[in-house]
Amino acid sequence: MKLPEESKEKLSPNTIKQLDDLRSEDQIVTVLIKKEKVMGMSALNSEFEEAGAKVIDRFDKINTDVVQVKASKLKDIIKNPAVKSVAMEKTYHQLLDVAAKVVSGTFTPQLNTNLSGKGVTIAIIDSGIYPHPDLTTPENRIVAFYDVFAGQEVAPFDNGGHGTHCAGCAASNGQRSDKRYRGLAYNSKLVGVRVFQGRTTSTTTIIKGVLWCIENKEKYGIKVMSLSLGGEADMSPEIDPLCNALREAHNHGITVVVAAGNSGPLPKTIESPGIEPEIITVGATNDQNTIDNPDDVIANFSSRGPSIFGHQKPDIVAPGSSIISLRAQNSEYDQSFPERRVSEDYCWMSGTSMATPIVAGLAALLYEAKPDATPKEIKQALLNGANNIFNDINGAGKGYSSLKGALEILEIPVLV
């Protein structure tokens, strides 16, 4: 389908290619249309009707409609001055690296504090959360579970296994391992948001989960949001629909932590939504199975910056190679990789997926220490307090995440 040149500025190169490659202009396509805030809304809605377009979702917080329409009719809609940008539905995947061979232990903070994440809720937007003993004993800390596919809150579960592992990286209390495999924010509460049915999902599905968290922020005390997922960075963060949604979460007082991607070691491989400047993008290290970090290296798989749009990413790094965390028994991952089981209760995974919730747990500790902090303050503390042992801004950003350094930036007394 050939588009007028004046319309192409509203589309990413990938969207243009997808439309050009359509077999027929009568084909129905699903697009996310971002609208100009003040221009001709009613006229645009009338044009949708005339084109026979079906609005299947409307995300008012980011001024975006999800529309199904014939490709031939989309050409006219794009030209409407009330249309700011148009994006095709995109596939996002879990940022799990399945090539790692070395098994190492969990990340352990080298600092004795009285912080445990108490009073702070972390939202894990992923495949779900299995009610593992390390999250439910002696008290159930999974305070809510929203299944986007069901469109309602349900009892926690995880058919995939990825979300449970990420939840443990952030908040496991190590109940079944004598605290050996304990997350940073081991007293924090969790909200599970299920956006994966398999290993991939769509833009719209993730946005629904993000907006649900914003709407329920006060109800469940959500201060941190962790997303260990990514997709092709095919449009600038200013118009990328998922970046828009996460920026909205940031503006509503939620610290958003996302994975850089597993497309390294080449430069300019940061994935979406890690390209969004406002939020915290996390790369992964290999800690060489040692507590001291002079021998640590940036994991080969970890995506490198800058983003293809010129933003400096990643922001920070944390361990992500062969991290031991919670096992969701009989999940898809559990059945696919039985050799990665560590015991009845634990397994290991690698990827920026694992580094991300470690930093999310660290953010929860900072909120406990300074409850009135803003997401901007939390980000600045994490970045400015990082331990820059790598001197590799495109691989490690500001460096290794450091609780001690972040607390110092926030001017919080540190116990040693």
Coordinates of C-alpha atoms in Angstrom, one line a residue:
M1 CA 0.0 0.0 0.0
K2 CA 1.6 3.3 -1.1
L3 CA 1.2 6.2 1.3
P4 CA 1.4 9.9 0.5
E5 CA 4.8 11.4 1.4
E6 CA 3.1 13.9 3.8
S7 CA 1.6 11.0 5.8
K8 CA 4.9 9.1 6.3
E9 CA 6.2 11.6 8.9
K10 CA 3.5 10.2 11.3
L11 CA 4.7 6.6 10.9
S12 CA 7.8 4.7 11.9
P13 CA 9.8 3.1 9.0
N14 CA 8.7 -0.3 10.2
T15 CA 5.0 0.7 10.1
I16 CA 5.5 2.0 6.6
K17 CA 7.2 -1.2 5.5
Q18 CA 4.4 -3.3 7.1
L19 CA 1.7 -1.3 5.2
D20 CA 3.7 -1.5 2.0
D21 CA 4.0 -5.3 2.3
L22 CA 0.2 -5.9 2.7
R23 CA -1.1 -8.3 0.1
S24 CA -4.3 -6.3 -0.3
E25 CA -5.6 -2.9 0.6
D26 CA -8.8 -4.6 1.8
Q27 CA -6.8 -6.2 4.6
I28 CA -7.9 -5.3 8.1
V29 CA -5.1 -3.8 10.2
T30 CA -4.9 -3.0 13.9
V31 CA -3.2 0.3 14.7
L32 CA -2.6 2.5 17.7
I33 CA -3.6 6.1 16.7
K34 CA -2.3 8.9 19.0
K35 CA -4.4 11.9 18.7
E36 CA -3.6 15.6 19.0
K37 CA -5.0 16.8 22.3
V38 CA -7.0 19.8 21.0
M39 CA -7.6 19.3 17.4
G40 CA -10.9 18.0 15.8
M41 CA -11.6 15.0 18.0
S42 CA -15.3 14.8 17.0
A43 CA -14.3 15.2 13.3
L44 CA -11.8 12.3 13.7
N45 CA -14.4 10.1 15.4
S46 CA -16.8 10.8 12.5
E47 CA -14.1 9.8 10.1
F48 CA -13.6 6.6 12.0
E49 CA -17.3 5.9 11.5
E50 CA -17.3 6.8 7.8
A51 CA -14.3 4.5 7.2
G52 CA -16.0 1.6 9.0
A53 CA -13.2 1.6 11.5
K54 CA -13.8 -0.2 14.8
V55 CA -12.3 1.4 18.0
I56 CA -11.5 -1.7 20.1
D57 CA -9.7 0.2 22.9
R58 CA -9.5 3.8 24.0
F59 CA -6.6 4.8 26.3
D60 CA -7.5 8.3 27.4
K61 CA -4.5 8.7 29.6
I62 CA -2.2 8.6 26.6
N63 CA -4.7 10.0 24.1
T64 CA -4.5 6.9 22.0
D65 CA -7.2 4.7 20.3
V66 CA -6.7 1.2 19.2
V67 CA -8.4 0.9 15.9
Q68 CA -9.2 -1.9 13.4
V69 CA -9.7 -0.6 9.9
K70 CA -9.2 -1.6 6.2
A71 CA -5.7 -0.5 5.0
S72 CA -7.3 1.5 2.1
K73 CA -9.3 3.6 4.6
L74 CA -6.3 4.1 6.9
K75 CA -4.6 6.2 4.3
D76 CA -7.3 8.9 4.6
I77 CA -7.4 8.7 8.5
I78 CA -3.6 9.3 8.6
K79 CA -4.0 12.6 6.7
N80 CA -6.4 13.9 9.3
P81 CA -4.7 16.8 11.3
A82 CA -6.1 15.4 14.5
V83 CA -3.9 12.3 14.1
K84 CA -0.4 12.8 15.7
S85 CA 1.1 9.3 14.9
V86 CA 0.1 5.8 13.9
A87 CA 1.8 2.6 15.1
M88 CA 1.1 -1.0 14.2
E89 CA 0.6 -3.5 17.0
K90 CA 4.1 -4.7 18.0
T91 CA 5.3 -7.9 19.5
Y92 CA 7.2 -7.8 22.9
H93 CA 9.1 -10.6 24.4
Q94 CA 10.5 -11.6 27.8
L95 CA 14.1 -10.5 28.1
L96 CA 15.4 -13.9 29.1
D97 CA 18.8 -15.0 27.7
V98 CA 18.8 -18.8 27.3
A99 CA 22.4 -19.2 26.2
A100 CA 24.2 -18.6 29.5
K101 CA 26.1 -21.6 30.9
V102 CA 27.6 -20.4 34.2
V103 CA 25.5 -20.9 37.3
S104 CA 26.0 -18.3 40.0
G105 CA 24.2 -17.1 43.2
T106 CA 21.8 -14.3 43.7
F107 CA 22.7 -10.7 44.1
T108 CA 23.5 -9.8 47.7
P109 CA 23.8 -6.2 48.9
Q110 CA 27.1 -5.5 50.6
L111 CA 25.5 -3.2 53.1
N112 CA 23.9 -3.8 56.4
T113 CA 20.8 -1.6 56.7
N114 CA 17.4 -1.9 58.4
L115 CA 15.7 -1.4 55.0
S116 CA 13.6 -4.3 53.6
G117 CA 11.0 -2.6 51.4
K118 CA 8.4 -2.6 54.1
G119 CA 5.4 -0.4 53.2
V120 CA 6.2 -0.3 49.5
T121 CA 4.5 -2.2 46.7
I122 CA 6.2 -3.3 43.5
A123 CA 4.2 -4.1 40.4
I124 CA 5.6 -7.0 38.4
I125 CA 4.2 -6.7 34.8
D126 CA 5.0 -10.1 33.3
S127 CA 3.7 -13.7 33.0
G128 CA 2.1 -13.7 36.5
I129 CA 3.3 -14.6 40.0
Y130 CA 3.1 -18.1 41.4
P131 CA 2.2 -18.0 45.1
H132 CA 5.6 -19.3 46.2
P133 CA 6.3 -19.7 50.0
D134 CA 9.0 -17.0 49.8
L135 CA 6.2 -14.6 48.9
T136 CA 3.3 -15.9 51.0
T137 CA 5.0 -17.1 54.2
P138 CA 4.8 -16.0 57.0
E139 CA 2.3 -13.5 55.4
N140 CA 1.0 -13.3 51.9
R141 CA 2.7 -10.3 50.3
I142 CA 1.0 -10.6 46.9
V143 CA -1.7 -8.0 47.6
A144 CA -3.3 -8.0 44.2
F145 CA -3.2 -9.9 40.8
Y146 CA -4.7 -8.5 37.6
D147 CA -5.0 -10.7 34.6
V148 CA -5.2 -8.5 31.5
F149 CA -6.6 -11.4 29.4
A150 CA -9.4 -12.0 31.9
G151 CA -9.9 -8.2 32.4
Q152 CA -10.2 -8.6 36.1
E153 CA -8.4 -9.4 39.4
V154 CA -8.0 -13.1 40.0
A155 CA -6.0 -15.5 42.3
P156 CA -2.3 -15.3 41.5
F157 CA -0.8 -17.9 39.1
D158 CA 2.0 -18.1 36.6
N159 CA 1.9 -20.5 33.7
G160 CA 5.2 -19.1 32.3
G161 CA 7.5 -19.0 35.2
H162 CA 9.3 -15.8 34.1
G163 CA 7.2 -13.4 36.2
T164 CA 7.7 -15.5 39.4
H165 CA 11.5 -15.5 39.0
C166 CA 11.5 -11.7 38.5
A167 CA 9.2 -11.3 41.6
G168 CA 11.7 -13.3 43.6
C169 CA 14.7 -11.2 42.3
A170 CA 12.9 -8.1 43.7
A171 CA 11.2 -9.4 46.8
S172 CA 11.8 -13.1 47.8
N173 CA 12.3 -13.4 51.6
G174 CA 14.3 -16.6 51.2
Q175 CA 11.9 -18.6 53.5
R176 CA 12.7 -21.9 51.8
S177 CA 16.5 -21.3 51.6
D178 CA 17.4 -20.0 55.0
K179 CA 17.5 -16.5 53.4
R180 CA 20.2 -17.6 50.9
Y181 CA 18.1 -16.6 47.9
R182 CA 16.5 -13.5 49.3
G183 CA 15.7 -10.4 47.2
L184 CA 16.6 -6.9 48.2
A185 CA 13.1 -5.7 49.1
Y186 CA 12.2 -8.9 51.0
N187 CA 9.4 -7.3 53.0
S188 CA 7.8 -5.3 50.2
K189 CA 4.4 -6.1 48.9
L190 CA 3.8 -7.3 45.3
V191 CA 1.1 -6.7 42.7
G192 CA 1.2 -9.2 39.8
V193 CA 0.0 -8.0 36.4
R194 CA -0.3 -10.8 33.8
V195 CA 0.4 -9.6 30.3
F196 CA 2.0 -12.8 28.8
Q197 CA 0.2 -15.9 27.8
G198 CA 3.3 -17.4 26.1
R199 CA 6.7 -15.8 25.6
T200 CA 5.4 -12.9 23.5
T201 CA 2.7 -10.3 23.9
S202 CA 1.4 -7.1 22.2
T203 CA 1.7 -3.4 22.8
T204 CA -2.0 -3.0 23.7
T205 CA -1.9 -5.8 26.3
I206 CA 1.1 -4.3 28.1
I207 CA -0.5 -0.8 28.0
K208 CA -3.6 -2.2 29.6
G209 CA -1.5 -3.5 32.4
V210 CA 0.4 -0.3 32.9
L211 CA -2.8 1.8 33.0
W212 CA -4.4 -0.6 35.4
C213 CA -1.4 0.0 37.8
I214 CA -1.8 3.8 37.5
E215 CA -5.5 3.6 38.2
N216 CA -4.9 1.3 41.3
K217 CA -1.7 3.0 42.5
E218 CA -3.3 4.5 45.7
K219 CA -5.4 1.4 46.4
Y220 CA -2.4 -0.9 46.6
G221 CA 0.4 1.5 47.4
I222 CA 2.2 0.9 44.1
K223 CA 5.5 2.9 44.0
V224 CA 7.6 0.8 41.7
M225 CA 6.8 -0.9 38.4
S226 CA 9.1 -3.5 36.9
L227 CA 9.0 -4.6 33.2
S228 CA 11.4 -7.3 32.1
L229 CA 10.3 -7.2 28.4
G230 CA 11.2 -5.5 25.2
G231 CA 10.5 -5.2 21.5
E232 CA 11.9 -3.5 18.4
A233 CA 12.7 0.2 18.9
D234 CA 11.1 1.2 15.7
M235 CA 9.7 4.6 16.6
S236 CA 10.9 7.5 18.8
P237 CA 9.9 7.4 22.5
E238 CA 7.9 10.6 21.9
I239 CA 5.4 8.7 19.8
D240 CA 6.0 5.0 20.9
P241 CA 2.7 4.1 22.6
L242 CA 4.2 2.0 25.3
C243 CA 6.8 4.7 26.1
N244 CA 3.9 7.1 26.4
A245 CA 2.1 4.8 28.9
L246 CA 5.2 4.4 31.0
R247 CA 5.9 8.1 31.0
E248 CA 2.4 8.6 32.2
A249 CA 3.1 6.1 35.1
H250 CA 6.2 8.1 35.9
N251 CA 4.2 11.3 35.9
H252 CA 1.7 9.7 38.3
G253 CA 4.5 9.0 40.9
I254 CA 5.5 5.5 40.0
T255 CA 9.2 4.7 39.5
V256 CA 9.4 2.6 36.3
V257 CA 12.2 0.2 35.8
V258 CA 12.7 -1.6 32.5
A259 CA 15.1 -4.0 30.8
A260 CA 17.6 -2.7 28.3
G261 CA 17.3 -5.8 26.1
N262 CA 19.3 -8.9 25.3
S263 CA 20.5 -7.8 21.9
G264 CA 24.2 -7.0 22.8
P265 CA 27.0 -6.6 22.5
L266 CA 26.6 -4.3 19.4
P267 CA 25.9 -0.6 20.0
K268 CA 22.5 1.0 19.5
T269 CA 20.6 -2.2 20.5
I270 CA 18.5 -0.8 23.3
E271 CA 14.9 -2.2 22.9
S272 CA 11.6 -0.5 23.5
P273 CA 10.5 0.6 26.1
G274 CA 14.1 0.9 27.4
I275 CA 14.5 3.8 24.9
E276 CA 12.2 6.1 27.0
P277 CA 14.4 8.9 28.6
E278 CA 12.3 9.4 31.8
I279 CA 12.4 5.9 33.1
I280 CA 15.2 3.7 34.5
T281 CA 16.7 1.3 31.9
V282 CA 18.8 -1.6 33.3
G283 CA 21.6 -3.5 31.7
A284 CA 23.1 -6.8 33.0
T285 CA 26.4 -7.8 34.4
N286 CA 28.1 -11.2 34.9
D287 CA 29.3 -11.2 38.5
Q288 CA 31.6 -14.2 37.9
N289 CA 30.0 -16.0 40.9
T290 CA 31.9 -13.7 43.3
I291 CA 30.6 -11.2 45.8
D292 CA 33.4 -8.7 45.1
N293 CA 32.9 -6.8 41.9
P294 CA 36.3 -5.9 40.5
D295 CA 36.1 -9.0 38.2
D296 CA 32.5 -8.3 37.0
V297 CA 31.9 -7.6 33.3
I298 CA 29.0 -6.4 31.3
A299 CA 27.1 -9.5 30.1
N300 CA 27.7 -10.2 26.5
F301 CA 23.9 -10.4 25.8
S302 CA 23.1 -7.1 27.5
S303 CA 22.0 -4.4 25.0
R304 CA 24.3 -1.5 24.5
G305 CA 23.6 2.2 24.0
P306 CA 23.0 4.8 22.9
S307 CA 19.5 4.3 21.7
I308 CA 19.0 4.6 18.0
F309 CA 17.3 7.9 18.7
G310 CA 20.4 9.3 20.5
H311 CA 19.4 8.9 24.1
Q312 CA 22.0 7.7 26.6
K313 CA 21.0 4.3 27.7
P314 CA 21.2 2.0 29.7
D315 CA 21.0 4.1 32.8
I316 CA 22.5 1.5 35.2
V317 CA 23.5 -2.1 35.5
A318 CA 22.9 -5.0 38.0
P319 CA 23.7 -8.7 38.0
G320 CA 21.8 -10.7 35.4
S321 CA 23.8 -13.8 34.6
S322 CA 22.5 -17.1 36.0
I323 CA 20.5 -15.6 38.9
I324 CA 18.9 -18.1 41.3
S325 CA 15.4 -17.1 42.2
L326 CA 11.9 -18.5 42.6
R327 CA 10.8 -21.6 40.7
A328 CA 7.2 -21.8 39.5
Q329 CA 6.7 -25.5 39.5
N330 CA 5.2 -27.1 36.3
S331 CA 5.3 -23.7 34.5
E332 CA 6.4 -23.5 30.9
Y333 CA 10.0 -22.5 31.8
D334 CA 10.1 -25.2 34.5
Q335 CA 9.2 -27.9 32.1
S336 CA 11.4 -26.6 29.3
F337 CA 14.6 -26.3 31.4
P338 CA 14.5 -29.0 34.1
E339 CA 18.3 -28.8 34.2
R340 CA 18.1 -25.3 35.6
R341 CA 16.2 -26.3 38.7
V342 CA 18.3 -25.7 41.8
S343 CA 15.9 -27.4 44.2
E344 CA 12.2 -27.9 44.7
D345 CA 11.8 -24.2 45.2
Y346 CA 14.4 -22.4 43.0
C347 CA 15.8 -22.2 39.5
W348 CA 18.2 -20.0 37.6
M349 CA 17.7 -17.7 34.7
S350 CA 19.8 -15.1 32.8
G351 CA 19.0 -11.9 31.1
T352 CA 18.4 -8.2 31.6
S353 CA 15.1 -9.6 32.8
M354 CA 16.8 -10.5 36.1
A355 CA 18.8 -7.3 36.5
T356 CA 15.6 -5.2 36.2
P357 CA 13.7 -6.4 39.3
I358 CA 16.9 -6.3 41.3
V359 CA 17.0 -2.5 40.6
A360 CA 13.2 -2.4 41.2
G361 CA 13.8 -3.9 44.6
L362 CA 16.5 -1.3 45.3
A363 CA 14.1 1.4 44.3
A364 CA 11.6 0.0 46.9
L365 CA 14.3 0.3 49.6
L366 CA 14.9 3.9 48.7
Y367 CA 11.1 4.7 48.9
E368 CA 11.1 3.0 52.4
A369 CA 14.0 5.3 53.4
K370 CA 12.4 8.4 51.9
P371 CA 8.6 7.8 51.3
D372 CA 8.0 11.3 49.9
A373 CA 10.6 10.9 47.1
T374 CA 9.6 11.5 43.5
P375 CA 10.4 9.1 40.7
K376 CA 12.8 11.7 39.4
E377 CA 14.6 11.8 42.8
I378 CA 14.8 8.0 43.0
K379 CA 16.3 7.8 39.5
Q380 CA 18.8 10.6 40.2
A381 CA 19.8 8.8 43.4
L382 CA 20.3 5.5 41.7
L383 CA 22.3 7.0 38.8
N384 CA 24.4 9.5 40.8
G385 CA 25.0 6.9 43.5
A386 CA 26.1 4.2 41.1
N387 CA 29.6 2.6 41.4
N388 CA 31.2 3.4 38.0
I389 CA 33.7 0.6 37.9
F390 CA 33.2 -0.1 34.2
N391 CA 33.9 3.4 32.6
D392 CA 31.6 2.2 29.8
I393 CA 28.7 4.5 29.4
N394 CA 27.2 2.7 26.5
G395 CA 27.4 -0.7 28.2
A396 CA 26.9 0.2 31.9
G397 CA 25.4 3.7 31.9
K398 CA 26.4 5.3 35.3
G399 CA 27.6 2.0 36.5
Y400 CA 26.7 -0.6 39.2
S401 CA 23.6 0.0 41.2
S402 CA 24.6 0.7 44.8
L403 CA 22.3 1.0 47.8
K404 CA 25.0 2.8 49.8
G405 CA 25.6 5.3 47.0
A406 CA 21.9 6.0 46.4
L407 CA 21.2 6.6 50.1
E408 CA 24.1 9.0 50.3
I409 CA 22.6 11.0 47.4
L410 CA 19.3 11.1 49.2
E411 CA 21.1 12.2 52.3
I412 CA 19.8 9.2 54.3
P413 CA 22.1 7.9 57.1
V414 CA 23.7 4.6 56.3
L415 CA 24.3 1.9 58.9
V416 CA 27.6 0.0 58.6

